Amino acid sequence: MGRILIRLLIYLCYRKTLTVVGFHLILFVIVNFLFYPLIRVRLMTRRGDLS
């Protein structure tokens, strides 16, 4: 009984970490998709201003 409980606990912790990691990965991808073009445009305009 105790063994099953420990296994369940480990499984739940594992799932929790997986979901957290997955969420952070998705968030990271979304942030990159949103902000990378903006940063690139900003860098391009800055280069344009310099030249």
CSV table of C-alpha atoms in Angstrom, one decimal:
chain,number,residue,atom,x,y,z
A,1,MET,CA,0.0,0.0,0.0
A,2,GLY,CA,2.8,2.4,1.0
A,3,ARG,CA,4.7,1.6,-2.1
A,4,ILE,CA,1.8,2.4,-4.4
A,5,LEU,CA,1.2,5.7,-2.6
A,6,ILE,CA,4.9,6.7,-3.0
A,7,ARG,CA,4.8,5.7,-6.7
A,8,LEU,CA,1.6,7.8,-7.1
A,9,LEU,CA,3.3,10.7,-5.4
A,10,ILE,CA,6.3,10.5,-7.6
A,11,TYR,CA,4.1,10.2,-10.6
A,12,LEU,CA,2.1,13.3,-9.6
A,13,CYS,CA,5.3,15.3,-9.0
A,14,TYR,CA,6.7,14.1,-12.3
A,15,ARG,CA,3.5,15.1,-14.1
A,16,LYS,CA,3.5,18.5,-12.3
A,17,THR,CA,7.0,19.2,-13.3
A,18,LEU,CA,6.3,18.1,-16.9
A,19,THR,CA,3.3,20.4,-17.2
A,20,VAL,CA,5.2,23.3,-15.7
A,21,VAL,CA,8.1,22.7,-18.1
A,22,GLY,CA,5.7,22.4,-21.0
A,23,PHE,CA,3.9,25.6,-19.9
A,24,HIS,CA,7.2,27.5,-19.7
A,25,LEU,CA,8.3,26.2,-23.1
A,26,ILE,CA,5.0,27.3,-24.7
A,27,LEU,CA,5.3,30.7,-23.0
A,28,PHE,CA,8.9,31.0,-24.2
A,29,VAL,CA,7.9,30.2,-27.8
A,30,ILE,CA,5.0,32.7,-27.7
A,31,VAL,CA,7.2,35.4,-26.2
A,32,ASN,CA,9.8,34.7,-28.9
A,33,PHE,CA,7.2,34.8,-31.7
A,34,LEU,CA,5.8,38.1,-30.3
A,35,PHE,CA,9.0,39.9,-29.3
A,36,TYR,CA,11.6,38.7,-31.8
A,37,PRO,CA,10.1,40.6,-34.8
A,38,LEU,CA,9.7,43.7,-32.7
A,39,ILE,CA,13.3,43.5,-31.5
A,40,ARG,CA,14.5,42.9,-35.1
A,41,VAL,CA,12.5,45.8,-36.4
A,42,ARG,CA,13.9,48.0,-33.6
A,43,LEU,CA,17.4,46.9,-34.4
A,44,MET,CA,16.8,47.5,-38.2
A,45,THR,CA,15.5,51.0,-37.5
A,46,ARG,CA,18.4,51.8,-35.2
A,47,ARG,CA,20.8,50.7,-38.0
A,48,GLY,CA,18.8,52.8,-40.4
A,49,ASP,CA,19.1,55.8,-38.2
A,50,LEU,CA,22.9,55.3,-37.9
A,51,SER,CA,23.3,55.1,-41.7
